[in-house]
Short mmCIF file of C-alpha atoms in Angstrom, two decimals:
data_model
loop_
_atom_site.label_atom_id
_atom_site.label_comp_id
_atom_site.label_asym_id
_atom_site.label_seq_id
_atom_site.Cartn_x
_atom_site.Cartn_y
_atom_site.Cartn_z
CA MET A 1 -36.60 -10.74 -13.81
CA GLY A 2 -33.00 -9.49 -13.73
CA PHE A 3 -31.47 -6.63 -11.83
CA ALA A 4 -28.54 -4.45 -12.87
CA ALA A 5 -26.06 -3.16 -10.32
CA ALA A 6 -26.40 0.55 -9.71
CA PRO A 7 -23.16 2.62 -9.77
CA SER A 8 -23.30 2.91 -5.98
CA GLN A 9 -23.08 -0.90 -5.80
CA ALA A 10 -20.03 -1.09 -8.05
CA LEU A 11 -16.77 -2.28 -6.52
CA THR A 12 -14.71 0.65 -5.26
CA VAL A 13 -11.02 0.67 -6.25
CA HIS A 14 -8.36 3.12 -5.04
CA THR A 15 -4.72 3.25 -6.14
CA ALA A 16 -1.52 4.95 -5.03
CA SER A 17 2.02 4.61 -6.32
CA CYS A 18 5.42 6.20 -5.82
CA SER A 19 9.08 5.78 -6.72
CA ALA A 20 12.28 6.24 -4.78
CA THR A 21 15.83 5.87 -6.08
CA GLY A 22 16.13 2.18 -6.95
CA SER A 23 12.55 1.19 -6.16
CA SER A 24 8.95 1.72 -7.17
CA GLY A 25 5.71 0.40 -5.79
CA SER A 26 1.96 0.64 -5.78
CA LEU A 27 -1.09 -0.04 -3.65
CA ILE A 28 -4.46 -1.14 -5.01
CA THR A 29 -7.41 -1.40 -2.62
CA THR A 30 -10.67 -3.07 -3.58
CA GLY A 31 -13.94 -2.77 -1.66
CA TRP A 32 -12.86 0.03 0.70
CA ASP A 33 -14.86 3.24 0.73
CA TYR A 34 -15.36 6.31 2.89
CA ASN A 35 -16.04 5.52 6.58
CA ASP A 36 -15.33 1.79 6.16
CA ASN A 37 -13.67 -0.01 9.06
CA SER A 38 -11.69 -2.48 6.95
CA ILE A 39 -10.03 -2.96 3.58
CA PRO A 40 -11.21 -6.37 2.38
CA ASN A 41 -8.69 -6.70 -0.46
CA LEU A 42 -5.41 -4.97 -1.16
CA SER A 43 -2.38 -5.58 -3.29
CA LEU A 44 1.13 -4.17 -2.86
CA THR A 45 3.42 -4.40 -5.90
CA LEU A 46 7.16 -3.73 -5.52
CA LYS A 47 9.85 -3.38 -8.19
CA ASP A 48 13.64 -3.15 -7.88
CA THR A 49 14.54 -0.60 -10.55
CA LEU A 50 18.36 -0.40 -10.36
CA ALA A 51 21.24 -2.86 -10.62
CA ASP A 52 22.88 -1.36 -7.54
CA GLY A 53 23.13 -4.36 -5.18
CA HIS A 54 20.50 -2.92 -2.82
CA HIS A 55 17.21 -4.56 -1.89
CA VAL A 56 13.82 -2.85 -1.90
CA GLN A 57 10.88 -2.90 0.49
CA ILE A 58 7.22 -1.91 0.58
CA ARG A 59 4.61 -1.51 3.31
CA LEU A 60 1.06 -0.41 3.89
CA VAL A 61 0.25 2.62 6.06
CA VAL A 62 -3.29 3.21 7.34
CA GLN A 63 -4.65 6.47 8.78
CA TYR A 64 -7.40 6.32 11.41
CA PRO A 65 -8.99 9.47 12.90
CA ASP A 66 -6.57 9.49 15.87
CA THR A 67 -3.56 7.42 14.79
CA VAL A 68 -1.47 5.99 11.96
CA SER A 69 -0.67 2.27 11.69
CA TYR A 70 2.54 1.23 9.94
CA PHE A 71 2.34 -2.37 8.73
CA PRO A 72 5.41 -4.62 8.41
CA TRP A 73 7.82 -4.20 5.51
CA HIS A 74 7.83 -6.74 2.65
CA SER A 75 11.10 -7.23 0.75
CA ASN A 76 12.31 -7.99 -2.75
CA TYR A 77 15.84 -9.46 -2.77
CA ASN A 78 15.54 -10.82 -6.34
CA GLY A 79 17.57 -8.08 -8.04
CA ALA A 80 17.16 -5.35 -10.61
CA GLY A 81 14.15 -5.53 -12.86
CA THR A 82 12.21 -7.95 -10.67
CA THR A 83 8.72 -7.34 -9.35
CA VAL A 84 6.96 -9.01 -6.43
CA GLN A 85 3.35 -8.74 -5.31
CA PHE A 86 1.86 -9.12 -1.83
CA ASN A 87 -1.89 -9.57 -1.34
CA SER A 88 -3.53 -8.85 2.01
CA TYR A 89 -6.39 -7.09 3.82
CA VAL A 90 -6.96 -4.84 6.83
CA ALA A 91 -9.35 -6.24 9.46
CA SER A 92 -11.76 -4.03 11.36
CA GLY A 93 -9.91 -1.62 13.60
CA GLY A 94 -11.75 1.68 13.42
CA THR A 95 -12.73 4.06 10.66
CA ILE A 96 -10.04 4.12 7.97
CA THR A 97 -9.71 7.63 6.55
CA ASP A 98 -6.68 7.13 4.30
CA ALA A 99 -4.39 4.36 3.11
CA GLY A 100 -0.86 4.75 1.86
CA VAL A 101 2.07 2.93 0.39
CA GLN A 102 5.69 3.39 1.44
CA VAL A 103 8.47 2.17 -0.84
CA ALA A 104 12.14 2.15 0.14
CA THR A 105 15.59 1.08 -0.98
CA TYR A 106 17.86 -0.46 1.66
CA GLU A 107 21.48 -1.42 2.15
CA GLY A 108 21.24 -4.01 4.90
CA SER A 109 19.08 -2.35 7.58
CA THR A 110 19.93 1.20 6.45
CA GLN A 111 17.23 3.00 4.50
CA LEU A 112 18.80 4.83 1.55
CA SER A 113 15.73 6.38 -0.07
CA TYR A 114 11.95 6.20 0.33
CA CYS A 115 8.66 7.65 -0.80
CA THR A 116 5.11 7.73 0.54
CA LYS A 117 1.87 8.17 -1.38
CA TRP A 118 -1.57 8.43 0.24
CA VAL A 119 -5.03 7.80 -1.15
CA SER A 120 -8.23 8.84 0.58
CA ALA A 121 -11.43 6.83 0.45
CA SER A 122 -13.23 10.12 -0.17
CA ASP A 123 -11.25 10.69 -3.43
#
């Protein structure tokens, strides 16, 4: 006897993306849903969109009921037109209400432009 997965058992996927001058990026979460305490799988994808000599960065931002956690920046120094991907997860640390992606263009340590896009597990 076989069993089919009900829609409530299907893998939950959430996405967010944004673009700043010279950079674009996205976040894909897999297996995270409303009131979960972790994000078992996530992918950050970062693209350098301009031949301007600047490097680009991306990071994950997580909203808990009482605080926001900003994760470390990941960089792409490979030049215009290149894309890099970073795979990770968020371990248990409290109820995660929202997750976001921040994408930025830098000259050295100076942030020139940035964007933030949030996704809610309740969306």
